[in-house]
mmCIF file with all atom_site columns, C-alpha atoms in Angstrom:
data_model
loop_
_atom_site.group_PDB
_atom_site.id
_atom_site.type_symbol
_atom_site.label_atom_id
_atom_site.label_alt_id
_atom_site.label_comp_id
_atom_site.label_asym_id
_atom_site.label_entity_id
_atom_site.label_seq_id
_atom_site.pdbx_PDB_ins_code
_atom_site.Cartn_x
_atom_site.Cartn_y
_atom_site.Cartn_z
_atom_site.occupancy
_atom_site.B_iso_or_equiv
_atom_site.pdbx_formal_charge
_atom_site.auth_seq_id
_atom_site.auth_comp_id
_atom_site.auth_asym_id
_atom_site.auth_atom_id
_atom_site.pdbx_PDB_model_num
ATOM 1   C CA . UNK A 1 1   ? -88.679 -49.423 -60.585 1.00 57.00 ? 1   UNK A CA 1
ATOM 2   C CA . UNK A 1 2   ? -88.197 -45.916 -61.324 1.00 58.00 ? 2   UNK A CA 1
ATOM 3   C CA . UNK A 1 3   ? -84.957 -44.571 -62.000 1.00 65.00 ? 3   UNK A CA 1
ATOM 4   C CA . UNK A 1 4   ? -82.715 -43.104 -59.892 1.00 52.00 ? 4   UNK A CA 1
ATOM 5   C CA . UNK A 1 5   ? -83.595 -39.345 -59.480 1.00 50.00 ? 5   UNK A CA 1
ATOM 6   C CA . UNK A 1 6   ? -80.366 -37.159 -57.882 1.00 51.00 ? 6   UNK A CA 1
ATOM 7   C CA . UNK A 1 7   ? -81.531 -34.126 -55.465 1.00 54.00 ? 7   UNK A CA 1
ATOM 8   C CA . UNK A 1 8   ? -81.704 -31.150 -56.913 1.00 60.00 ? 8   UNK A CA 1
ATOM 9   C CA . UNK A 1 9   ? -78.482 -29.816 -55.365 1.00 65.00 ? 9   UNK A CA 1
ATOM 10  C CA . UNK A 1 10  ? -76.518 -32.692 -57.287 1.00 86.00 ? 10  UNK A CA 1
ATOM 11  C CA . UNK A 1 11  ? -77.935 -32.031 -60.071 1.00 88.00 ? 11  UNK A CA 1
ATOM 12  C CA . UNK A 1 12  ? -77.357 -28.548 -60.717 1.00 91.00 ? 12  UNK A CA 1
ATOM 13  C CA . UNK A 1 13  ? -73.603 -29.344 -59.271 1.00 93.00 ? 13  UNK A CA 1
ATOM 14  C CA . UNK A 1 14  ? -73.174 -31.851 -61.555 1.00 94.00 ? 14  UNK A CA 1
ATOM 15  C CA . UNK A 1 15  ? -74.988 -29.480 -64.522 1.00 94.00 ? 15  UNK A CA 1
ATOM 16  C CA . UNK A 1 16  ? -72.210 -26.961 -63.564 1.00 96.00 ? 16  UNK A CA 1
ATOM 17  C CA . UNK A 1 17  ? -69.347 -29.123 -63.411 1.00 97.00 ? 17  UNK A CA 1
ATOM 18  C CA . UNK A 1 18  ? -69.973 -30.725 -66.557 1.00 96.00 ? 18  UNK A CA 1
ATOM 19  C CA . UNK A 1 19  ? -70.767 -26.569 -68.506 1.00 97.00 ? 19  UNK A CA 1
ATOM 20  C CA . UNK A 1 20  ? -67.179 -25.871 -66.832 1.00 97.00 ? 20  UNK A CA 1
ATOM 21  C CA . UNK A 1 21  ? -65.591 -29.012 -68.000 1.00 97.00 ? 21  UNK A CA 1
ATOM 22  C CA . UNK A 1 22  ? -65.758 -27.650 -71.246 1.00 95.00 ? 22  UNK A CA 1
ATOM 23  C CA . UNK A 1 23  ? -64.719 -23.653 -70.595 1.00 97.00 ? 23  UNK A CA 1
ATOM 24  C CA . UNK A 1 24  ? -61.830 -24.799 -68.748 1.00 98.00 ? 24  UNK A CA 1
ATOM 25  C CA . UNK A 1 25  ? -60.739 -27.404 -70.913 1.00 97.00 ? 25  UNK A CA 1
ATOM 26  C CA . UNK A 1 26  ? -60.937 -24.837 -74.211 1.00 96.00 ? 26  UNK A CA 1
ATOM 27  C CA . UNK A 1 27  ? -59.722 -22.067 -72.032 1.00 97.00 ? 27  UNK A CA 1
ATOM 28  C CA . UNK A 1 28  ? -58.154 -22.783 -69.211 1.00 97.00 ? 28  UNK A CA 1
ATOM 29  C CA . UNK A 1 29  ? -58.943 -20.947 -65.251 1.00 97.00 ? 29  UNK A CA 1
ATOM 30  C CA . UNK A 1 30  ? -57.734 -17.973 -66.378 1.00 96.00 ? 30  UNK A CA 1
ATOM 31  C CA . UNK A 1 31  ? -59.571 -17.332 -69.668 1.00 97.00 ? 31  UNK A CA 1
ATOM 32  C CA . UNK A 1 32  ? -63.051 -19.130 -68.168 1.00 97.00 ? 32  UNK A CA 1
ATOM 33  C CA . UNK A 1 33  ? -65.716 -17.077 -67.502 1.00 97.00 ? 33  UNK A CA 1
ATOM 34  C CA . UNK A 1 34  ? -68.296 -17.637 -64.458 1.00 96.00 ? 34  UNK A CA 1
ATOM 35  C CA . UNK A 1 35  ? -70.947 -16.079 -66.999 1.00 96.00 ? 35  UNK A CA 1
ATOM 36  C CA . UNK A 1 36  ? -70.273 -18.558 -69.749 1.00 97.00 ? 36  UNK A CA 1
ATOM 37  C CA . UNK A 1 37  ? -70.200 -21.592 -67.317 1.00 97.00 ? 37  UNK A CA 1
ATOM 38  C CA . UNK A 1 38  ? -73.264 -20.171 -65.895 1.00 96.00 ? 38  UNK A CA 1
ATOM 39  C CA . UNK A 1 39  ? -75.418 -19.926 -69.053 1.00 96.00 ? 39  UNK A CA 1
ATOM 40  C CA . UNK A 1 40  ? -73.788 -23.246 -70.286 1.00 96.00 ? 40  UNK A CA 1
ATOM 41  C CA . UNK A 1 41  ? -75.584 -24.902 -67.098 1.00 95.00 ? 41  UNK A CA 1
ATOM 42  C CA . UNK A 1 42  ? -78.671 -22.926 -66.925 1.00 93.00 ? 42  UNK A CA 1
ATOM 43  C CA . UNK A 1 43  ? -77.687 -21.375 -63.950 1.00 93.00 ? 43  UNK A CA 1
ATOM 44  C CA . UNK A 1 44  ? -76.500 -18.461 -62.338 1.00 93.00 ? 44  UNK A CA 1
ATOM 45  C CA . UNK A 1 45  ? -73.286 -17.269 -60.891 1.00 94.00 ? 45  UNK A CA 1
ATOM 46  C CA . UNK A 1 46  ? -74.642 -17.499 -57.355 1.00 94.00 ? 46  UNK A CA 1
ATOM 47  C CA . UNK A 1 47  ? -74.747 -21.099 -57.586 1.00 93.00 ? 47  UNK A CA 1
ATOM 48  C CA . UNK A 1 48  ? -71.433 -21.373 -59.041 1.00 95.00 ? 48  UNK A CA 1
ATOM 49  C CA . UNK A 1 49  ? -70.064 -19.399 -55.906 1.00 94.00 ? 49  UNK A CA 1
ATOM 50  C CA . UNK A 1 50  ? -72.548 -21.116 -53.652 1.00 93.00 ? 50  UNK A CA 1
ATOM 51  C CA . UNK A 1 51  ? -71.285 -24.768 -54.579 1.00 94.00 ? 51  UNK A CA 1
ATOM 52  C CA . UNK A 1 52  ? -67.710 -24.024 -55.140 1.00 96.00 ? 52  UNK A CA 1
ATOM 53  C CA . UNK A 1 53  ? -66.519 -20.951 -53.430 1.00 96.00 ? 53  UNK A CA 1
ATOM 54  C CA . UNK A 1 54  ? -64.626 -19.015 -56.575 1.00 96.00 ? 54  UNK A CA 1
ATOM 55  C CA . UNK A 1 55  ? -63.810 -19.436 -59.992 1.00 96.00 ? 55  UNK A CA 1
ATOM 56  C CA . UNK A 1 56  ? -60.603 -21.901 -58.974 1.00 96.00 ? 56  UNK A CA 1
ATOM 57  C CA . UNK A 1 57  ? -62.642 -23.798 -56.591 1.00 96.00 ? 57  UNK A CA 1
ATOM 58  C CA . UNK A 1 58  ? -64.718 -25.151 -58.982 1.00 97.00 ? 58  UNK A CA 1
ATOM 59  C CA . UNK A 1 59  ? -61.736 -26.012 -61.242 1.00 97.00 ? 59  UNK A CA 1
ATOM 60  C CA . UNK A 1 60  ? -60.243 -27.799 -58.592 1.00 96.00 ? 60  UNK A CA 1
ATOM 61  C CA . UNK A 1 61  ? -63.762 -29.873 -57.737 1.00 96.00 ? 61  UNK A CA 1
ATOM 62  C CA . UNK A 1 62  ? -63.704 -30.332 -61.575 1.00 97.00 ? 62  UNK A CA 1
ATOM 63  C CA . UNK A 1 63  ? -59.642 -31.349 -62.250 1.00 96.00 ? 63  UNK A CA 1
ATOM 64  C CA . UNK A 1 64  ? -60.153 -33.484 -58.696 1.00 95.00 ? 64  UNK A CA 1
ATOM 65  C CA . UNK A 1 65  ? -63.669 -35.392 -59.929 1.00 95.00 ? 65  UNK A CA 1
ATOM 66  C CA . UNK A 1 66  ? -61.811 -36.319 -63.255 1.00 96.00 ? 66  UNK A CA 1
ATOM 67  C CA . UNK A 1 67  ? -58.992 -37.672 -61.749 1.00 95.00 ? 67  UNK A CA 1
ATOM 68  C CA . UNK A 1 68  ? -61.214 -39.925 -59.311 1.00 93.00 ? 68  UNK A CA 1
ATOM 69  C CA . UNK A 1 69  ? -63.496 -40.616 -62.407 1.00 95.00 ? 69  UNK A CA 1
ATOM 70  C CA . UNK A 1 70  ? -60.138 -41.485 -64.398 1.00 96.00 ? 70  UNK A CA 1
ATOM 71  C CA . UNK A 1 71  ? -58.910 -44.044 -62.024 1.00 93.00 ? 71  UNK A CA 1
ATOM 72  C CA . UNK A 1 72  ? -62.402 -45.418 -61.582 1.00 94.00 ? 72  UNK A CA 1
ATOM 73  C CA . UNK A 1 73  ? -63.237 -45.782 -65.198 1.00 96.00 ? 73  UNK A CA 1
ATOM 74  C CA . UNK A 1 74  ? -59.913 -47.480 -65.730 1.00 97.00 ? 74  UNK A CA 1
ATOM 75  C CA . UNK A 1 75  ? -58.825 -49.585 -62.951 1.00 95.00 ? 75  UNK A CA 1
ATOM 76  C CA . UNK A 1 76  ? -54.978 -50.507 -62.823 1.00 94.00 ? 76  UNK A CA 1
ATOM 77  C CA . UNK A 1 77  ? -53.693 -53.853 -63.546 1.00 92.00 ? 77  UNK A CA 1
ATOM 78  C CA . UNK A 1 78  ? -50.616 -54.195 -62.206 1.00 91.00 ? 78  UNK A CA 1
ATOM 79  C CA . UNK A 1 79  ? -49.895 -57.461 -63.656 1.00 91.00 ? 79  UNK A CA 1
ATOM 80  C CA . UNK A 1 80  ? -50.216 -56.104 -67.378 1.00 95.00 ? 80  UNK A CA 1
ATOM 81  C CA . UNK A 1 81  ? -48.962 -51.984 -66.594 1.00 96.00 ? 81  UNK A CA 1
ATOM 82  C CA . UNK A 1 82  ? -48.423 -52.303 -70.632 1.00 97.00 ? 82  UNK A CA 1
ATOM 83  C CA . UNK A 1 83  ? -51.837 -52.808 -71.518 1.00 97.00 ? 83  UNK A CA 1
ATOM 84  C CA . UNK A 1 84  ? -53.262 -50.509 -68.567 1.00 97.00 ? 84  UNK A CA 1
ATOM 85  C CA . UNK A 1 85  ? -51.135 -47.480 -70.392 1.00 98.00 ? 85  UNK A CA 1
ATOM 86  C CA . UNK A 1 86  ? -53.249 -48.632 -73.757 1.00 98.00 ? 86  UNK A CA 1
ATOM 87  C CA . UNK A 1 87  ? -56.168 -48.572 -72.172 1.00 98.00 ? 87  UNK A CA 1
ATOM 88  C CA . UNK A 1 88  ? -55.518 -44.998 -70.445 1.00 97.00 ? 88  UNK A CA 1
ATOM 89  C CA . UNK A 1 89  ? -54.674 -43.759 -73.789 1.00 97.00 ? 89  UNK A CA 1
ATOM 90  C CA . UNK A 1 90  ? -57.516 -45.222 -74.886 1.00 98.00 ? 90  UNK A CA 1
ATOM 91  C CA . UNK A 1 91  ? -59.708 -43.158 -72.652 1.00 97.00 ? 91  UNK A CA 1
ATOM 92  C CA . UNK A 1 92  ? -57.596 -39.530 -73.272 1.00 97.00 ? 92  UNK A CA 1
ATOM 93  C CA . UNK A 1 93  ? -58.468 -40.300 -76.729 1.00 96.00 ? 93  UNK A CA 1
ATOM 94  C CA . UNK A 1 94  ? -62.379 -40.566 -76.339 1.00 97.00 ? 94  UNK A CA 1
ATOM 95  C CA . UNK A 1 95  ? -61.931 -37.990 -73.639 1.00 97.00 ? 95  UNK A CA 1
ATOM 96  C CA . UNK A 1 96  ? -59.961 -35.266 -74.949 1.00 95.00 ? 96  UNK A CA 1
ATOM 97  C CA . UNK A 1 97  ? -60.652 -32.492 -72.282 1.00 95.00 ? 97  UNK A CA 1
ATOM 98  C CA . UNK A 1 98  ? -58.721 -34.814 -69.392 1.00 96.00 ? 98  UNK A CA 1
ATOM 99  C CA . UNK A 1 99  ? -54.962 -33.785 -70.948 1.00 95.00 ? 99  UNK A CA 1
ATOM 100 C CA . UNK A 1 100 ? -56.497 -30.443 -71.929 1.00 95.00 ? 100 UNK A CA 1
ATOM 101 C CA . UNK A 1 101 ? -57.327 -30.222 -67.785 1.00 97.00 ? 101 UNK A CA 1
ATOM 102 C CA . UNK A 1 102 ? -54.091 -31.594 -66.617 1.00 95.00 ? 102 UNK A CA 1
ATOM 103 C CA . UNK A 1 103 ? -52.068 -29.304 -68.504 1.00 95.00 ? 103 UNK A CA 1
ATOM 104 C CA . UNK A 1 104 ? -54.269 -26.285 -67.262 1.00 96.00 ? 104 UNK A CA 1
ATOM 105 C CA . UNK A 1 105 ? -53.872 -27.727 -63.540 1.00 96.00 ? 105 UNK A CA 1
ATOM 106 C CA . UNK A 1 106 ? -50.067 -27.631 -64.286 1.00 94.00 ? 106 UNK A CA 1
ATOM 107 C CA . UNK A 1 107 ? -49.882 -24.364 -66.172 1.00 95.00 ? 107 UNK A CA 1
ATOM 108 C CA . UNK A 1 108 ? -52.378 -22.715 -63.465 1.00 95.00 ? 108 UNK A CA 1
ATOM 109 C CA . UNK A 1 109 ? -52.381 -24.552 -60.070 1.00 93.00 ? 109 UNK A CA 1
ATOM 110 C CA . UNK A 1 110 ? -48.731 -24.596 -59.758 1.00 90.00 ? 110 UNK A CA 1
ATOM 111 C CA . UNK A 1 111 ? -47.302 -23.496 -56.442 1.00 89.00 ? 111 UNK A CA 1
ATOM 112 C CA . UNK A 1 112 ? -50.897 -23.577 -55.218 1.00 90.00 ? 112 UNK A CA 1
ATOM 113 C CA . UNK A 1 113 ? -51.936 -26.620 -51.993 1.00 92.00 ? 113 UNK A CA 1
ATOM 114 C CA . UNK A 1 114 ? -52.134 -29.518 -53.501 1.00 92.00 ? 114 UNK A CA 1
ATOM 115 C CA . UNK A 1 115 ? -55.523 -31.317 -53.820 1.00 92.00 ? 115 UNK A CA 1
ATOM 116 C CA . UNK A 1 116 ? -55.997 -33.722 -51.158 1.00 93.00 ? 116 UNK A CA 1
ATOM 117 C CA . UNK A 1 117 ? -58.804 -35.597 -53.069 1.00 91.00 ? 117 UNK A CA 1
ATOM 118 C CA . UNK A 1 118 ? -56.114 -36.029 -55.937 1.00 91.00 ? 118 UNK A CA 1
ATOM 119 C CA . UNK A 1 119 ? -53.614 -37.084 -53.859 1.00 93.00 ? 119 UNK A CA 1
ATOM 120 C CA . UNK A 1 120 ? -55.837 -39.677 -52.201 1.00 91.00 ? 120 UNK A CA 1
ATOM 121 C CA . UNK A 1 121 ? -56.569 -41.088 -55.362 1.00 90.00 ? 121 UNK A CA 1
ATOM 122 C CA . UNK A 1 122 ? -53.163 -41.647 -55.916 1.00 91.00 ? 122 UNK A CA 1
ATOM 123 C CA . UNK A 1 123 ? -52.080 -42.777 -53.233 1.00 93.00 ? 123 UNK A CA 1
ATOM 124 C CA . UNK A 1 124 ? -54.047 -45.837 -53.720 1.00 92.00 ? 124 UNK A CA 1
ATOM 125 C CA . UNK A 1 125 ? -52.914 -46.409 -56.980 1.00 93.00 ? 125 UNK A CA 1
ATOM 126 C CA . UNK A 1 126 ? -49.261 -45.896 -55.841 1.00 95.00 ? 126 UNK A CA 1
ATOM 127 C CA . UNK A 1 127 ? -50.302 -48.317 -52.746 1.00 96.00 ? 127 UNK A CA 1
ATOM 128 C CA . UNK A 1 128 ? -51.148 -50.787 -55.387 1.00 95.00 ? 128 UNK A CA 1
ATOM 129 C CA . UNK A 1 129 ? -48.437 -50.683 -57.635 1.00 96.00 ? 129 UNK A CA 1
ATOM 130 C CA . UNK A 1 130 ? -45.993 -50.957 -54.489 1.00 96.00 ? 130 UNK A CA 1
ATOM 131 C CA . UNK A 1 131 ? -47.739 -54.359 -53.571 1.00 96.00 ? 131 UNK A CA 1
ATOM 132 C CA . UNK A 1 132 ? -47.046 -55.806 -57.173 1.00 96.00 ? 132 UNK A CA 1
ATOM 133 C CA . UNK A 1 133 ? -43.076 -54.776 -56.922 1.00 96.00 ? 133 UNK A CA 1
ATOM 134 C CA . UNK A 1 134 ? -43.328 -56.395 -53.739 1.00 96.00 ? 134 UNK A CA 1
ATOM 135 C CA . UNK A 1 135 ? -44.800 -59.691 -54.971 1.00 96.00 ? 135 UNK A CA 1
ATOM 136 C CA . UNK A 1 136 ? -42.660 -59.890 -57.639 1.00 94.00 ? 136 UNK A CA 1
ATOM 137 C CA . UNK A 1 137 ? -45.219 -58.577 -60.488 1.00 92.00 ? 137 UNK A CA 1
ATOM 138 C CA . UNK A 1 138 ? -43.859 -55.582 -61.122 1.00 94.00 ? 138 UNK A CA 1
ATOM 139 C CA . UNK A 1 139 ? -40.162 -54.787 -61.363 1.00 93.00 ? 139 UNK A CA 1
ATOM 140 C CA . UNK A 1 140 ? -38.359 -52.453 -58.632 1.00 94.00 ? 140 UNK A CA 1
ATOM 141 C CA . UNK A 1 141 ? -36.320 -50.305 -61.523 1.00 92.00 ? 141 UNK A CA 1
ATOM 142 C CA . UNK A 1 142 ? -38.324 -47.500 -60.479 1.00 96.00 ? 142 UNK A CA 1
ATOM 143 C CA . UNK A 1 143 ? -39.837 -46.421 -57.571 1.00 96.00 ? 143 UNK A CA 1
ATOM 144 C CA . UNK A 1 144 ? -43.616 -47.067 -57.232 1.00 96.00 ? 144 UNK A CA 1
ATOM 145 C CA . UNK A 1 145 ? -44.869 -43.136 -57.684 1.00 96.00 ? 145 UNK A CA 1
ATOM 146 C CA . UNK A 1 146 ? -41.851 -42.714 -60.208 1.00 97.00 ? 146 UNK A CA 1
ATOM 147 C CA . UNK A 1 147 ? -43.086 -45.682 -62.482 1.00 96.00 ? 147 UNK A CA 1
ATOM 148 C CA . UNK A 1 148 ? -46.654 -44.864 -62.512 1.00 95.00 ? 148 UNK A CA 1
ATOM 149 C CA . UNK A 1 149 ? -45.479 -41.662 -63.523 1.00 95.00 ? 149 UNK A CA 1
ATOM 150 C CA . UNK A 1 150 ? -43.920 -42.992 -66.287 1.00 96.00 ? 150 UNK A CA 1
ATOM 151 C CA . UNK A 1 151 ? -47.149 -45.190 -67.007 1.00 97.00 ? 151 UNK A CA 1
ATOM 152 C CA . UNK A 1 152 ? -49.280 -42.525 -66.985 1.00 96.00 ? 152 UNK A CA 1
ATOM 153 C CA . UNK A 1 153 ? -47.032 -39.766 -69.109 1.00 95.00 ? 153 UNK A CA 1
ATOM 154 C CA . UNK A 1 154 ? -46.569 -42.424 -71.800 1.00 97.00 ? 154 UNK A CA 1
ATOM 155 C CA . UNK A 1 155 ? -50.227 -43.162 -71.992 1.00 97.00 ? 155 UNK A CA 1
ATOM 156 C CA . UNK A 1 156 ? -50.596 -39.002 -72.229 1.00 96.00 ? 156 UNK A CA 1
ATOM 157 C CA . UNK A 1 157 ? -47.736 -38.652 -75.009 1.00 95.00 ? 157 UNK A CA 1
ATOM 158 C CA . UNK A 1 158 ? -50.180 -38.538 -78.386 1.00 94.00 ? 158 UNK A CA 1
ATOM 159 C CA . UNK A 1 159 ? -52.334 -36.235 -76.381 1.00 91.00 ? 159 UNK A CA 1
ATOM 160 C CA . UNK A 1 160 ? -49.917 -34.326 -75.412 1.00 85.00 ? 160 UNK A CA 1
ATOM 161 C CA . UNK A 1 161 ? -47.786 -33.423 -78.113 1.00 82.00 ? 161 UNK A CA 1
ATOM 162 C CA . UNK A 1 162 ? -47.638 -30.064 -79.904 1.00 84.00 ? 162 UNK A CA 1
ATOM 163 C CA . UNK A 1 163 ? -48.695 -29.014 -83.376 1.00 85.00 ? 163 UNK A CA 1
ATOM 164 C CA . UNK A 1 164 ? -45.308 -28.835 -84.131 1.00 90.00 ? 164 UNK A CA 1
ATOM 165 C CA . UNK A 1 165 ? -44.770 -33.095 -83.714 1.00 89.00 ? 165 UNK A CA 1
ATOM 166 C CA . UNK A 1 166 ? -48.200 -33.759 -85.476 1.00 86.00 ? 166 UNK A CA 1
ATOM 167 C CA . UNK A 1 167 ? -46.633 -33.026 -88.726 1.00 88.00 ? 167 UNK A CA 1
ATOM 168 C CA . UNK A 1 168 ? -43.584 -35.031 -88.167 1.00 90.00 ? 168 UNK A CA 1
ATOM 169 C CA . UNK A 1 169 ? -45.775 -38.173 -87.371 1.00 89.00 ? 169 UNK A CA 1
ATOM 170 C CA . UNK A 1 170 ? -48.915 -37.593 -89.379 1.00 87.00 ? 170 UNK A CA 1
ATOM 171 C CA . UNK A 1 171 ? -48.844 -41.390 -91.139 1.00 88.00 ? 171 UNK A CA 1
ATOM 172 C CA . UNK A 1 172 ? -48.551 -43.035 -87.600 1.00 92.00 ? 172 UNK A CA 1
ATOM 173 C CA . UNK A 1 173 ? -52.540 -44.180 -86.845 1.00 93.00 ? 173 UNK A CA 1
ATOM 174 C CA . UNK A 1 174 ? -54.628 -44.229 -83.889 1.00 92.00 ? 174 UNK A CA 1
ATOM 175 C CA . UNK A 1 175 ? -54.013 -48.323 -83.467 1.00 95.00 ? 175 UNK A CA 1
ATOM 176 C CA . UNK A 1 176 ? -50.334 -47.348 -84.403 1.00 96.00 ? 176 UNK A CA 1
ATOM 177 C CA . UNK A 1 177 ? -50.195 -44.521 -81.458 1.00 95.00 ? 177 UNK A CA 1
ATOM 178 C CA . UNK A 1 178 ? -51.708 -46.986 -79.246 1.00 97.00 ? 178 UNK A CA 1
ATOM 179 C CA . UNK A 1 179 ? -49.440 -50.188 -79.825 1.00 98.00 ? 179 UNK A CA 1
ATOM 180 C CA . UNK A 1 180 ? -46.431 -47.457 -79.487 1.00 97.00 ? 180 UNK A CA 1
ATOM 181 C CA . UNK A 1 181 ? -47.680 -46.236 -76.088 1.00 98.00 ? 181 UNK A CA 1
ATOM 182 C CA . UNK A 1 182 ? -47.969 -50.073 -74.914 1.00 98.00 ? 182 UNK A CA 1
ATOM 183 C CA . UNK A 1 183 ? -44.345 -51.069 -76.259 1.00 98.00 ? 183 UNK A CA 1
ATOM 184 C CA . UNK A 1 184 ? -43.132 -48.038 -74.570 1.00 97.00 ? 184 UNK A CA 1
ATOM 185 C CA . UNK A 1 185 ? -44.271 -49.330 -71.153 1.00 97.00 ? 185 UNK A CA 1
ATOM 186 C CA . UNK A 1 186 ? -43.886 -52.825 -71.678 1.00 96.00 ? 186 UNK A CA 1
ATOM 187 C CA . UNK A 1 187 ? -39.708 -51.465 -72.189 1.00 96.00 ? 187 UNK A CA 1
ATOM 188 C CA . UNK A 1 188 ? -40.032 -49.291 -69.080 1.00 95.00 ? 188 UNK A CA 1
ATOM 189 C CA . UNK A 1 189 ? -41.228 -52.367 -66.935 1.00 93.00 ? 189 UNK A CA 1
ATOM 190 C CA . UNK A 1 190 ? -39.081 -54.812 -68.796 1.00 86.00 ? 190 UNK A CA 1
ATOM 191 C CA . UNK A 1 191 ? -41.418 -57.075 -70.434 1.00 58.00 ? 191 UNK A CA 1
#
């Protein structure tokens, strides 16, 4: 069977998603530049306004696709939030531009509507993590959208630290930062 070939309009968005993944993560929305995402995706700035409407547009289909892809590529376990905050560190490591995005989406889309598609996603997650504090699974210390708040900062701390803290830690290895990021949560939730 041959493989799967996308139509050509998924393609290129996909092509200009991924070129922009990469300016906004080094640069953020405000230091991108349609040109550079352009050439980066063998395209043009017509199709970058065509697909996506404007320059923030397309950092919102981008910042909302990695969410989605986040949540799909590491599915919650709400039986074992501990290990599913090593695991999500686990995939910020291999996947450095997702903190790099988030903190550009904070520094950049603040005050702005918030992303419905993000919200969704979310939502479900939150949905899921209510349904373990109401079984029992999951302790009620913290509201549902509060704790996996908590889950998901600690699994974001190595990523997200400064300069500054790298030199006060620099002995502390990536199994180390990992196992530290799982206690942390596994204190959080009590277990």
């Amino acid at each position: 069977m041959a493989p799967f070939t996308p139509p050509a309009a998924d393609a290129m968005r996909a092509k200009l998603l991924l070129a922009a993944r990469d300016e906004f993560a080094a640069v953020g929305i405000g230091g991108a530049r349609i040109e550079r995402i352009a050439a980066a995706s063998a395209s043009n700035k017509a199709q970058i306004f065509h697909y996506f409407g404007s320059k923030e547009g397309l950092f919102d289909a981008l910042f909302a696709q990695t969410v989605a892809e986040t949540f799909d590529q590491v599915p919650l376990d709400p039986e074992d939030l501990a290990e599913y905050a090593g695991r999500l560190h686990d995939h910020f490591v291999e996947r450095p531009w997702i903190p790099r995005l988030a903190t550009w989406h904070r520094l950049e889309r603040a005050g702005t509507t918030p992303l419905e598609a993000v919200v969704e996603s979310q939502r479900a997650v939150v949905a899921e993590v209510e349904r373990a504090q109401r079984a029992g699974v999951v302790p009620r210390s913290f509201r549902a959208p509060v704790l996996l708040g908590l889950v998901v900062h600690l699994a974001a701390f190595w990523s997200a630290g400064s300069p500054e803290f790298e030199t006060s830690v620099p002995a502390v290895t990536p199994a180390r930062r990992r196992q530290i990021v799982v206690d942390a949560v596994a204190g959080v939730v009590g277990g």
